N, CA, C and O atoms as CSV, one atom per row, in Angstrom:
chain,resi,resn,atom,element,x,y,z
A,1,MET,N,N,0.740,-1.318,0.108
A,1,MET,CA,C,0.002,0.268,0.133
A,1,MET,C,C,1.054,1.410,0.066
A,1,MET,O,O,2.183,1.506,0.547
A,2,ILE,N,N,0.428,2.098,-0.564
A,2,ILE,CA,C,1.172,3.407,-0.904
A,2,ILE,C,C,0.797,4.471,0.385
A,2,ILE,O,O,-0.286,5.035,0.542
A,3,LEU,N,N,1.762,4.560,1.084
A,3,LEU,CA,C,1.362,5.901,1.977
A,3,LEU,C,C,1.684,7.271,1.577
A,3,LEU,O,O,1.008,8.195,2.029
A,4,GLY,N,N,2.570,7.470,0.839
A,4,GLY,CA,C,2.841,8.867,0.151
A,4,GLY,C,C,3.768,8.902,-0.835
A,4,GLY,O,O,4.599,8.008,-0.993
A,5,ILE,N,N,3.674,9.989,-1.593
A,5,ILE,CA,C,4.588,10.177,-2.987
A,5,ILE,C,C,4.791,11.679,-2.829
A,5,ILE,O,O,3.943,12.506,-2.497
A,6,GLY,N,N,6.157,11.890,-3.147
A,6,GLY,CA,C,6.550,13.331,-3.366
A,6,GLY,C,C,7.582,13.290,-4.155
A,6,GLY,O,O,8.333,12.317,-4.227
A,7,THR,N,N,7.718,14.443,-4.874
A,7,THR,CA,C,8.743,14.923,-6.050
A,7,THR,C,C,9.058,16.215,-5.752
A,7,THR,O,O,8.329,17.027,-5.182
A,8,ASP,N,N,10.474,16.426,-6.264
A,8,ASP,CA,C,11.252,17.961,-6.210
A,8,ASP,C,C,11.816,18.156,-7.182
A,8,ASP,O,O,12.437,17.162,-7.560
A,9,LEU,N,N,11.929,19.232,-7.971
A,9,LEU,CA,C,12.848,19.593,-8.896
A,9,LEU,C,C,13.660,20.769,-8.279
A,9,LEU,O,O,13.126,21.729,-7.724
A,10,CYS,N,N,14.979,20.602,-8.426
A,10,CYS,CA,C,15.800,21.841,-7.866
A,10,CYS,C,C,16.692,22.020,-8.882
A,10,CYS,O,O,17.125,21.172,-9.662
A,11,ASN,N,N,16.992,23.462,-8.800
A,11,ASN,CA,C,18.026,23.937,-10.005
A,11,ASN,C,C,19.625,24.010,-9.258
A,11,ASN,O,O,20.025,24.574,-8.240
A,12,ILE,N,N,20.188,23.299,-10.117
A,12,ILE,CA,C,21.769,22.824,-9.519
A,12,ILE,C,C,22.571,24.525,-9.218
A,12,ILE,O,O,23.245,24.774,-8.218
A,13,ASP,N,N,22.304,25.438,-10.254
A,13,ASP,CA,C,22.950,26.513,-10.162
A,13,ASP,C,C,22.497,27.244,-9.049
A,13,ASP,O,O,23.303,28.063,-8.608
A,14,ARG,N,N,21.245,27.141,-8.399
A,14,ARG,CA,C,20.842,27.990,-7.233
A,14,ARG,C,C,21.653,27.361,-6.257
A,14,ARG,O,O,22.347,28.143,-5.608
A,15,ILE,N,N,21.775,25.906,-5.920
A,15,ILE,CA,C,22.643,25.351,-4.625
A,15,ILE,C,C,23.888,25.733,-5.011
A,15,ILE,O,O,24.546,26.229,-4.097
A,16,ALA,N,N,24.550,25.647,-6.314
A,16,ALA,CA,C,25.752,26.395,-6.488
A,16,ALA,C,C,26.035,27.673,-6.194
A,16,ALA,O,O,27.218,27.944,-5.986
A,17,GLY,N,N,25.049,28.711,-6.114
A,17,GLY,CA,C,25.182,29.891,-5.487
A,17,GLY,C,C,25.127,29.881,-4.101
A,17,GLY,O,O,26.002,30.400,-3.407
A,18,THR,N,N,23.992,29.230,-3.589
A,18,THR,CA,C,23.981,28.958,-2.131
A,18,THR,C,C,25.417,28.759,-1.241
A,18,THR,O,O,25.871,29.426,-0.312
A,19,LEU,N,N,25.967,27.472,-1.975
A,19,LEU,CA,C,27.022,27.160,-1.399
A,19,LEU,C,C,28.339,28.394,-1.396
A,19,LEU,O,O,29.036,28.763,-0.451
A,20,ALA,N,N,28.344,28.770,-2.620
A,20,ALA,CA,C,29.285,30.042,-2.721
A,20,ALA,C,C,29.081,30.977,-1.684
A,20,ALA,O,O,30.042,31.462,-1.087
A,21,ARG,N,N,27.817,31.295,-1.395
A,21,ARG,CA,C,27.418,32.268,-0.610
A,21,ARG,C,C,27.710,32.011,1.057
A,21,ARG,O,O,28.256,32.740,1.885
A,22,PHE,N,N,27.172,30.802,1.166
A,22,PHE,CA,C,26.887,30.375,2.835
A,22,PHE,C,C,28.017,29.210,3.111
A,22,PHE,O,O,28.128,28.789,4.263
A,23,GLY,N,N,28.929,28.640,1.979
A,23,GLY,CA,C,29.596,27.695,2.277
A,23,GLY,C,C,29.367,26.428,3.402
A,23,GLY,O,O,28.396,25.688,3.238
A,24,ASP,N,N,30.169,26.237,4.392
A,24,ASP,CA,C,29.874,25.163,5.335
A,24,ASP,C,C,28.563,25.765,6.255
A,24,ASP,O,O,27.876,24.815,6.631
A,25,ARG,N,N,28.104,26.891,6.655
A,25,ARG,CA,C,26.717,26.905,7.302
A,25,ARG,C,C,25.743,26.420,6.598
A,25,ARG,O,O,24.913,25.882,7.331
A,26,PHE,N,N,25.442,26.367,5.328
A,26,PHE,CA,C,24.563,25.974,4.436
A,26,PHE,C,C,24.932,24.211,4.606
A,26,PHE,O,O,24.159,23.562,5.312
A,27,ARG,N,N,25.817,23.670,4.112
A,27,ARG,CA,C,26.188,22.167,4.289
A,27,ARG,C,C,26.006,21.915,5.341
A,27,ARG,O,O,25.270,20.931,5.280
A,28,ASP,N,N,26.284,22.274,6.954
A,28,ASP,CA,C,26.125,21.905,7.961
A,28,ASP,C,C,24.682,21.584,8.304
A,28,ASP,O,O,24.273,20.519,8.767
A,29,ARG,N,N,23.872,22.817,7.966
A,29,ARG,CA,C,22.770,22.880,8.424
A,29,ARG,C,C,21.617,21.851,7.745
A,29,ARG,O,O,20.622,21.442,8.342
A,30,VAL,N,N,21.965,21.553,6.448
A,30,VAL,CA,C,21.153,20.593,5.533
A,30,VAL,C,C,21.482,19.037,5.346
A,30,VAL,O,O,20.669,18.116,5.266
A,31,PHE,N,N,22.726,18.983,5.302
A,31,PHE,CA,C,23.316,17.692,4.718
A,31,PHE,C,C,24.127,17.156,6.087
A,31,PHE,O,O,24.660,17.858,6.947
A,32,THR,N,N,24.043,15.472,6.011
A,32,THR,CA,C,24.758,14.887,6.864
A,32,THR,C,C,26.132,14.696,6.718
A,32,THR,O,O,26.541,15.378,5.779
A,33,GLU,N,N,27.051,14.024,7.280
A,33,GLU,CA,C,28.550,14.010,6.922
A,33,GLU,C,C,28.361,12.825,5.654
A,33,GLU,O,O,29.003,12.945,4.611
A,34,THR,N,N,27.657,11.978,5.819
A,34,THR,CA,C,27.629,10.739,5.032
A,34,THR,C,C,27.368,11.588,3.462
A,34,THR,O,O,28.174,11.476,2.538
A,35,GLU,N,N,26.118,12.423,3.373
A,35,GLU,CA,C,25.922,13.133,2.211
A,35,GLU,C,C,27.262,14.053,1.616
A,35,GLU,O,O,27.647,13.976,0.449
A,36,LEU,N,N,27.821,14.846,2.557
A,36,LEU,CA,C,28.736,15.782,2.284
A,36,LEU,C,C,29.926,15.235,1.784
A,36,LEU,O,O,30.638,15.856,0.995
A,37,GLY,N,N,30.293,13.643,2.365
A,37,GLY,CA,C,31.263,13.018,1.843
A,37,GLY,C,C,31.154,12.556,0.547
A,37,GLY,O,O,32.145,12.412,-0.169
A,38,LYS,N,N,30.012,12.308,0.181
A,38,LYS,CA,C,29.886,11.618,-1.240
A,38,LYS,C,C,29.972,12.794,-2.100
A,38,LYS,O,O,30.724,12.773,-3.074
A,39,ALA,N,N,29.171,13.951,-1.786
A,39,ALA,CA,C,29.475,15.157,-2.697
A,39,ALA,C,C,30.705,15.588,-2.848
A,39,ALA,O,O,31.010,15.939,-3.987
A,40,ARG,N,N,31.790,15.689,-1.718
A,40,ARG,CA,C,33.109,15.851,-1.914
A,40,ARG,C,C,33.990,14.811,-2.930
A,40,ARG,O,O,35.098,15.004,-3.431
A,41,SER,N,N,33.172,13.745,-3.035
A,41,SER,CA,C,34.224,12.709,-3.763
A,41,SER,C,C,33.800,12.914,-5.282
A,41,SER,O,O,34.390,12.263,-6.145
A,42,ARG,N,N,32.950,13.663,-5.571
A,42,ARG,CA,C,32.331,13.804,-6.965
A,42,ARG,C,C,32.711,15.084,-7.554
A,42,ARG,O,O,32.977,16.131,-6.963
A,43,PRO,N,N,32.699,14.857,-8.738
A,43,PRO,CA,C,33.510,16.279,-9.686
A,43,PRO,C,C,32.630,17.490,-9.341
A,43,PRO,O,O,33.125,18.597,-9.130
A,44,HIS,N,N,31.259,17.239,-9.287
A,44,HIS,CA,C,30.359,18.268,-9.373
A,44,HIS,C,C,29.619,18.369,-8.071
A,44,HIS,O,O,28.486,17.890,-8.010
A,45,GLU,N,N,30.124,18.916,-7.084
A,45,GLU,CA,C,29.484,18.994,-5.827
A,45,GLU,C,C,28.400,19.325,-5.757
A,45,GLU,O,O,27.619,18.476,-5.327
A,46,ALA,N,N,27.841,20.685,-6.137
A,46,ALA,CA,C,26.685,21.130,-6.292
A,46,ALA,C,C,25.520,20.414,-6.759
A,46,ALA,O,O,24.421,20.516,-6.214
A,47,ALA,N,N,25.797,19.563,-7.941
A,47,ALA,CA,C,24.870,18.469,-8.695
A,47,ALA,C,C,24.360,17.506,-7.556
A,47,ALA,O,O,23.156,17.300,-7.409
A,48,THR,N,N,25.184,17.005,-6.868
A,48,THR,CA,C,25.033,16.018,-5.909
A,48,THR,C,C,24.335,16.337,-4.879
A,48,THR,O,O,23.426,15.671,-4.383
A,49,LEU,N,N,24.883,17.728,-4.408
A,49,LEU,CA,C,23.962,18.051,-3.167
A,49,LEU,C,C,22.523,18.392,-3.325
A,49,LEU,O,O,21.619,18.122,-2.535
A,50,ALA,N,N,22.426,19.116,-4.626
A,50,ALA,CA,C,20.948,19.358,-5.428
A,50,ALA,C,C,19.946,18.075,-5.412
A,50,ALA,O,O,18.727,18.103,-5.244
A,51,LYS,N,N,20.703,17.049,-5.611
A,51,LYS,CA,C,20.005,15.662,-5.845
A,51,LYS,C,C,19.230,15.297,-4.308
A,51,LYS,O,O,18.081,14.926,-4.068
A,52,ARG,N,N,20.309,15.556,-3.479
A,52,ARG,CA,C,19.924,15.390,-2.319
A,52,ARG,C,C,18.780,16.227,-1.464
A,52,ARG,O,O,17.908,15.761,-0.730
A,53,TRP,N,N,19.117,17.903,-1.858
A,53,TRP,CA,C,18.063,18.513,-1.337
A,53,TRP,C,C,16.898,18.355,-1.904
A,53,TRP,O,O,15.866,18.534,-1.257
A,54,ALA,N,N,16.887,18.023,-3.098
A,54,ALA,CA,C,15.348,17.385,-3.813
A,54,ALA,C,C,14.784,16.013,-3.143
A,54,ALA,O,O,13.598,15.716,-3.000
A,55,ALA,N,N,15.709,15.394,-2.837
A,55,ALA,CA,C,15.153,14.107,-2.115
A,55,ALA,C,C,14.742,14.430,-0.855
A,55,ALA,O,O,13.775,13.789,-0.446
A,56,LYS,N,N,15.237,15.292,-0.091
A,56,LYS,CA,C,14.639,15.778,1.195
A,56,LYS,C,C,13.336,16.516,0.909
A,56,LYS,O,O,12.309,16.248,1.534
A,57,GLU,N,N,13.384,17.374,0.035
A,57,GLU,CA,C,11.977,17.895,-0.299
A,57,GLU,C,C,10.803,17.015,-0.802
A,57,GLU,O,O,9.625,17.219,-0.509
A,58,ALA,N,N,11.215,16.111,-1.516
A,58,ALA,CA,C,10.486,15.118,-1.814
A,58,ALA,C,C,9.690,14.316,-0.756
A,58,ALA,O,O,8.481,14.167,-0.579
A,59,CYS,N,N,10.977,13.771,-0.003
A,59,CYS,CA,C,10.620,13.088,1.253
A,59,CYS,C,C,9.518,13.770,2.231
A,59,CYS,O,O,8.532,13.192,2.687
A,60,SER,N,N,9.852,14.977,2.433
A,60,SER,CA,C,9.027,15.711,3.423
A,60,SER,C,C,7.658,15.804,2.767
A,60,SER,O,O,6.686,15.885,3.517
A,61,LYS,N,N,7.452,15.802,1.290
A,61,LYS,CA,C,6.174,15.826,0.932
A,61,LYS,C,C,5.337,14.354,0.915
A,61,LYS,O,O,4.110,14.349,0.827
A,62,ALA,N,N,6.046,13.231,0.998
A,62,ALA,CA,C,5.598,12.129,0.739
A,62,ALA,C,C,5.092,11.758,2.408
A,62,ALA,O,O,4.223,10.956,2.748
A,63,LEU,N,N,5.911,12.590,3.240
A,63,LEU,CA,C,5.515,12.403,4.729
A,63,LEU,C,C,4.358,13.102,4.942
A,63,LEU,O,O,3.785,12.894,6.011
A,64,GLY,N,N,3.751,14.100,3.957
A,64,GLY,CA,C,2.713,14.705,4.392
A,64,GLY,C,C,2.732,16.089,4.973
A,64,GLY,O,O,1.764,16.838,5.103
A,65,THR,N,N,3.874,16.293,5.273
A,65,THR,CA,C,4.278,17.706,5.968
A,65,THR,C,C,5.056,18.739,5.300
A,65,THR,O,O,5.180,19.861,5.791
A,66,GLY,N,N,5.609,18.378,4.141
A,66,GLY,CA,C,6.354,19.441,3.669
A,66,GLY,C,C,7.665,19.631,4.794
A,66,GLY,O,O,7.849,18.731,5.613
A,67,LEU,N,N,8.458,20.709,4.788
A,67,LEU,CA,C,9.268,21.184,6.017
A,67,LEU,C,C,8.881,21.985,6.681
A,67,LEU,O,O,9.160,23.169,6.494
A,68,ARG,N,N,7.948,21.465,7.875
A,68,ARG,CA,C,7.513,22.103,8.740
A,68,ARG,C,C,7.225,20.960,9.746
A,68,ARG,O,O,7.691,19.822,9.704
A,69,MET,N,N,6.277,21.534,10.755
A,69,MET,CA,C,5.836,20.426,12.135
A,69,MET,C,C,7.108,19.929,12.555
A,69,MET,O,O,6.977,18.751,12.888
A,70,GLY,N,N,8.351,20.353,12.686
A,70,GLY,CA,C,9.679,19.846,13.237
A,70,GLY,C,C,10.540,19.122,12.390
A,70,GLY,O,O,11.733,18.942,12.634
A,71,ILE,N,N,10.024,18.758,11.524
A,71,ILE,CA,C,11.018,18.057,10.645
A,71,ILE,C,C,12.457,18.917,10.143
A,71,ILE,O,O,12.467,20.033,9.624
A,72,ALA,N,N,13.401,18.234,10.394
A,72,ALA,CA,C,14.897,18.886,10.170
A,72,ALA,C,C,15.377,18.431,9.164
A,72,ALA,O,O,15.385,17.218,8.956
A,73,TRP,N,N,15.930,19.402,8.242
A,73,TRP,CA,C,16.889,18.687,6.923
A,73,TRP,C,C,17.483,17.582,7.104
A,73,TRP,O,O,17.414,16.721,6.227
A,74,ARG,N,N,18.245,17.345,8.358
A,74,ARG,CA,C,19.310,16.360,8.459
A,74,ARG,C,C,18.480,15.185,8.873
A,74,ARG,O,O,19.039,14.091,8.960
A,75,ASP,N,N,17.275,15.291,9.122
A,75,ASP,CA,C,16.354,14.050,9.713
A,75,ASP,C,C,16.178,13.137,8.499
A,75,ASP,O,O,15.696,12.011,8.620
A,76,MET,N,N,16.510,13.557,7.520
A,76,MET,CA,C,16.176,12.853,5.868
A,76,MET,C,C,17.684,12.826,5.393
A,76,MET,O,O,18.303,13.887,5.303
A,77,ALA,N,N,18.250,11.666,5.100
A,77,ALA,CA,C,19.585,11.464,4.750
A,77,ALA,C,C,19.606,10.510,3.671
A,77,ALA,O,O,18.950,9.483,3.845
A,78,VAL,N,N,20.331,10.676,2.422
A,78,VAL,CA,C,20.368,9.948,1.294
A,78,VAL,C,C,21.816,9.591,1.587
A,78,VAL,O,O,22.753,10.343,1.854
A,79,SER,N,N,21.772,7.950,1.447
A,79,SER,CA,C,23.186,7.206,0.995
A,79,SER,C,C,23.006,6.382,-0.271
A,79,SER,O,O,22.025,6.536,-0.998
A,80,ASN,N,N,23.862,5.606,-0.492
A,80,ASN,CA,C,24.011,4.715,-1.447
A,80,ASN,C,C,24.412,3.548,-1.077
A,80,ASN,O,O,25.380,3.437,-0.325
A,81,LEU,N,N,23.692,2.420,-1.575
A,81,LEU,CA,C,24.281,0.894,-1.642
A,81,LEU,C,C,25.465,0.863,-2.538
A,81,LEU,O,O,25.911,1.690,-3.333
A,82,PRO,N,N,25.888,-0.446,-2.149
A,82,PRO,CA,C,27.132,-0.743,-3.106
A,82,PRO,C,C,26.928,-0.736,-4.504
A,82,PRO,O,O,27.840,-0.420,-5.269
A,83,THR,N,N,25.821,-1.053,-4.892
A,83,THR,CA,C,25.376,-0.817,-6.331
A,83,THR,C,C,24.981,0.427,-6.759
A,83,THR,O,O,24.598,0.573,-7.920
A,84,GLY,N,N,25.026,1.479,-5.871
A,84,GLY,CA,C,24.776,2.829,-6.293
A,84,GLY,C,C,23.231,3.225,-6.154
A,84,GLY,O,O,22.753,4.316,-6.466
A,85,GLN,N,N,22.714,2.396,-5.756
A,85,GLN,CA,C,20.967,2.638,-5.540
A,85,GLN,C,C,20.991,3.634,-4.532
A,85,GLN,O,O,21.699,3.362,-3.563
A,86,PRO,N,N,20.338,4.824,-4.514
A,86,PRO,CA,C,20.155,5.586,-3.477
A,86,PRO,C,C,19.014,5.155,-2.345
A,86,PRO,O,O,17.912,4.794,-2.756
A,87,VAL,N,N,19.255,5.190,-1.082
A,87,VAL,CA,C,18.624,4.846,-0.007
A,87,VAL,C,C,18.052,6.083,1.061
A,87,VAL,O,O,18.965,6.733,1.570
A,88,MET,N,N,17.018,6.379,1.354
A,88,MET,CA,C,16.591,7.266,2.393
A,88,MET,C,C,16.468,6.478,3.863
A,88,MET,O,O,15.781,5.500,4.159
A,89,ARG,N,N,17.577,7.431,4.836
A,89,ARG,CA,C,17.312,6.849,6.003
A,89,ARG,C,C,16.584,8.025,6.660
A,89,ARG,O,O,16.956,9.164,6.379
A,90,LEU,N,N,15.527,7.820,7.552
A,90,LEU,CA,C,14.978,8.812,8.600
A,90,LEU,C,C,15.247,8.676,10.058
A,90,LEU,O,O,15.298,7.599,10.653
A,91,THR,N,N,15.438,10.007,10.655
A,91,THR,CA,C,15.652,9.718,11.918
A,91,THR,C,C,14.845,11.056,12.725
A,91,THR,O,O,14.202,11.868,12.059
A,92,GLY,N,N,14.936,11.143,13.881
A,92,GLY,CA,C,14.175,12.120,14.621
A,92,GLY,C,C,12.856,12.074,14.409
A,92,GLY,O,O,12.118,11.094,14.507
A,93,TRP,N,N,12.483,13.605,14.000
A,93,TRP,CA,C,10.929,13.789,13.796
A,93,TRP,C,C,10.359,13.144,12.431
A,93,TRP,O,O,9.160,12.929,12.256
A,94,ALA,N,N,11.302,12.881,11.550
A,94,ALA,CA,C,10.840,12.254,10.108
A,94,ALA,C,C,10.426,10.950,10.572
A,94,ALA,O,O,9.392,10.410,10.181
A,95,ALA,N,N,11.329,10.377,11.511
A,95,ALA,CA,C,11.220,8.871,11.709
A,95,ALA,C,C,9.941,8.759,12.552
A,95,ALA,O,O,9.235,7.770,12.354
A,96,GLN,N,N,9.591,9.597,13.404
A,96,GLN,CA,C,8.525,9.642,14.369
A,96,GLN,C,C,7.369,9.850,13.334
A,96,GLN,O,O,6.448,9.037,13.414
A,97,ARG,N,N,7.293,10.726,12.469
A,97,ARG,CA,C,5.904,10.746,11.554
A,97,ARG,C,C,5.882,9.613,10.675
A,97,ARG,O,O,4.840,9.249,10.131
A,98,LEU,N,N,6.963,9.051,10.515
A,98,LEU,CA,C,6.694,7.733,9.182
A,98,LEU,C,C,6.136,6.857,10.111
A,98,LEU,O,O,5.182,6.255,9.619
A,99,ALA,N,N,6.411,6.506,11.473
A,99,ALA,CA,C,5.924,5.639,12.478
A,99,ALA,C,C,4.636,5.726,12.529
A,99,ALA,O,O,3.901,4.739,12.487
A,100,GLU,N,N,4.195,7.034,12.636
A,100,GLU,CA,C,2.550,7.246,12.871
A,100,GLU,C,C,1.716,7.038,11.524
A,100,GLU,O,O,0.513,6.778,11.519
A,101,MET,N,N,2.388,7.164,10.552
A,101,MET,CA,C,1.639,6.984,9.300
A,101,MET,C,C,1.596,5.439,9.153
A,101,MET,O,O,0.603,4.963,8.603
A,102,THR,N,N,2.528,4.652,9.569
A,102,THR,CA,C,2.479,3.413,9.224
A,102,THR,C,C,1.488,2.405,9.839
A,102,THR,O,O,1.609,2.321,11.061
A,103,PRO,N,N,0.587,1.660,9.322
A,103,PRO,CA,C,-0.272,1.169,9.871
A,103,PRO,C,C,-0.098,-0.223,10.759
A,103,PRO,O,O,0.780,-0.999,10.385
A,104,PRO,N,N,-0.770,-0.516,11.733
A,104,PRO,CA,C,-0.410,-1.831,12.325
A,104,PRO,C,C,-0.131,-3.105,11.711
A,104,PRO,O,O,-1.052,-3.390,10.946
A,105,GLY,N,N,0.742,-3.958,11.738
A,105,GLY,CA,C,0.895,-4.857,11.132
A,105,GLY,C,C,1.847,-4.665,9.998
A,105,GLY,O,O,2.215,-5.668,9.388
A,106,HIS,N,N,2.260,-3.558,9.671
A,106,HIS,CA,C,3.262,-2.999,8.412
A,106,HIS,C,C,4.410,-2.627,8.935
A,106,HIS,O,O,4.699,-2.378,10.105
A,107,GLU,N,N,5.140,-2.608,7.825
A,107,GLU,CA,C,6.430,-1.839,7.901
A,107,GLU,C,C,6.568,-1.001,6.793
A,107,GLU,O,O,6.282,-1.340,5.644
A,108,ALA,N,N,7.098,0.329,7.198
A,108,ALA,CA,C,7.426,1.333,6.148
A,108,ALA,C,C,8.487,1.047,5.301
A,108,ALA,O,O,9.476,0.633,5.905
A,109,VAL,N,N,8.616,1.149,3.921
A,109,VAL,CA,C,9.731,1.079,3.062
A,109,VAL,C,C,9.788,2.647,2.217
A,109,VAL,O,O,8.771,3.102,1.693
A,110,VAL,N,N,10.828,3.215,2.186
A,110,VAL,CA,C,10.983,4.754,1.454
A,110,VAL,C,C,11.743,4.175,0.142
A,110,VAL,O,O,12.745,3.461,0.158
A,111,HIS,N,N,11.143,4.576,-0.832
A,111,HIS,CA,C,11.841,4.291,-1.913
A,111,HIS,C,C,12.180,5.673,-2.662
A,111,HIS,O,O,11.290,6.481,-2.929
A,112,VAL,N,N,13.382,5.862,-2.946
A,112,VAL,CA,C,13.795,6.985,-3.785
A,112,VAL,C,C,14.663,6.708,-4.899
A,112,VAL,O,O,15.423,5.752,-5.053
A,113,THR,N,N,14.424,7.737,-5.690
A,113,THR,CA,C,15.346,7.873,-7.205
A,113,THR,C,C,15.743,9.419,-7.400
A,113,THR,O,O,15.039,10.414,-7.232
A,114,LEU,N,N,16.956,9.328,-7.765
A,114,LEU,CA,C,17.590,10.744,-8.278
A,114,LEU,C,C,17.809,10.977,-9.833
A,114,LEU,O,O,17.849,10.042,-10.633
A,115,THR,N,N,17.930,12.153,-10.145
A,115,THR,CA,C,18.428,12.263,-11.463
A,115,THR,C,C,18.917,13.697,-11.558
A,115,THR,O,O,18.471,14.552,-10.794
A,116,ASP,N,N,19.949,14.010,-12.611
A,116,ASP,CA,C,20.411,15.370,-12.698
A,116,ASP,C,C,20.539,15.255,-14.233
A,116,ASP,O,O,20.792,14.244,-14.889
A,117,ASP,N,N,20.295,16.582,-14.685
A,117,ASP,CA,C,20.903,16.749,-16.082
A,117,ASP,C,C,20.708,18.450,-15.860
A,117,ASP,O,O,19.669,19.083,-15.674
A,118,HIS,N,N,22.118,18.924,-15.955
A,118,HIS,CA,C,22.232,20.210,-15.482
A,118,HIS,C,C,21.445,21.196,-16.642
A,118,HIS,O,O,21.677,21.078,-17.845
A,119,PRO,N,N,20.548,22.115,-16.118
A,119,PRO,CA,C,20.782,22.729,-14.576
A,119,PRO,C,C,19.786,22.244,-13.700
A,119,PRO,O,O,19.389,22.914,-12.747
A,120,TRP,N,N,19.290,20.933,-14.012
A,120,TRP,CA,C,18.030,20.499,-13.173
A,120,TRP,C,C,18.731,19.056,-12.183
A,120,TRP,O,O,19.604,18.241,-12.480
A,121,ALA,N,N,17.983,19.204,-11.076
A,121,ALA,CA,C,18.340,17.756,-10.508
A,121,ALA,C,C,17.008,17.553,-9.820
A,121,ALA,O,O,16.357,18.514,-9.410
A,122,GLN,N,N,16.556,16.147,-9.680
A,122,GLN,CA,C,15.043,15.865,-9.537
A,122,GLN,C,C,15.246,14.559,-8.686
A,122,GLN,O,O,16.175,13.764,-8.828
A,123,ALA,N,N,14.305,14.482,-7.854
A,123,ALA,CA,C,13.982,13.362,-6.910
A,123,ALA,C,C,12.556,12.923,-6.796
A,123,ALA,O,O,11.622,13.724,-6.758
A,124,PHE,N,N,12.416,11.601,-6.744
A,124,PHE,CA,C,10.982,11.023,-6.228
A,124,PHE,C,C,10.940,10.149,-5.310
A,124,PHE,O,O,11.740,9.215,-5.298
A,125,VAL,N,N,10.004,10.305,-4.390
A,125,VAL,CA,C,10.160,9.452,-3.356
A,125,VAL,C,C,8.735,8.916,-2.939
A,125,VAL,O,O,7.769,9.678,-2.897
A,126,VAL,N,N,8.630,7.381,-2.588
A,126,VAL,CA,C,7.404,6.600,-2.665
A,126,VAL,C,C,7.891,5.873,-1.195
A,126,VAL,O,O,8.913,5.245,-0.920
A,127,ILE,N,N,6.835,6.197,-0.472
A,127,ILE,CA,C,6.676,5.417,0.842
A,127,ILE,C,C,5.585,4.483,1.058
A,127,ILE,O,O,4.392,4.776,1.137
A,128,GLU,N,N,6.167,3.201,1.155
A,128,GLU,CA,C,5.202,1.907,1.062
A,128,GLU,C,C,4.974,1.280,2.407
A,128,GLU,O,O,5.798,1.286,3.322
A,129,ALA,N,N,3.940,0.812,2.438
A,129,ALA,CA,C,3.511,0.056,3.841
A,129,ALA,C,C,3.230,-1.321,3.434
A,129,ALA,O,O,2.166,-1.632,2.898
A,130,ARG,N,N,4.508,-2.444,3.771
A,130,ARG,CA,C,4.430,-3.716,3.166
A,130,ARG,C,C,3.782,-4.566,4.605
A,130,ARG,O,O,4.058,-4.210,5.751
A,131,PRO,N,N,3.180,-5.352,4.381
A,131,PRO,CA,C,2.392,-5.998,5.718
A,131,PRO,C,C,3.758,-7.223,6.068
A,131,PRO,O,O,4.447,-7.847,5.260
A,132,LEU,N,N,3.778,-7.236,7.450
A,132,LEU,CA,C,4.859,-7.881,7.953
A,132,LEU,C,C,4.677,-9.389,7.876
A,132,LEU,O,O,3.528,-9.829,7.859
A,133,ALA,N,N,5.676,-10.186,7.829
A,133,ALA,CA,C,5.867,-11.478,7.607
A,133,ALA,C,C,5.197,-12.251,9.087
A,133,ALA,O,O,5.647,-11.999,10.205
A,134,PRO,N,N,4.279,-13.029,8.884
A,134,PRO,CA,C,3.727,-13.875,10.007
A,134,PRO,C,C,4.807,-14.434,10.869
A,134,PRO,O,O,5.779,-14.987,10.355
A,135,SER,N,N,4.674,-14.308,12.193
A,135,SER,CA,C,5.700,-15.016,12.980
A,135,SER,C,C,5.687,-16.452,13.132
A,135,SER,O,O,6.559,-17.010,13.796
């Protein structure tokens, strides 16, 4: 069962400008160390961070809140499996919201996909509730 869907489109040049203007203040407010490490390892830091920005926006929409009601940017973190597939990890209030919207007898699975083609970065997030396997 689908609990929520979110999407966001982000301008990479806007993120690059914000990085130039605010630097680490912006990085540390919005992104986790894992996300920043990934971005620093890539030739186009702004594109990598723009995709993660879009994923956080999309996730907040899928949670049904947008970026309000106590969700912090760093409560939603994108990392990658060894295959390169992006995954979203929720902590803090975002994890609490996810637990509240997950029906009894189900587990929540957050699916995320990212893409970019300069000057745009885009993300889609789908939150699924899967029935728990009988014990």
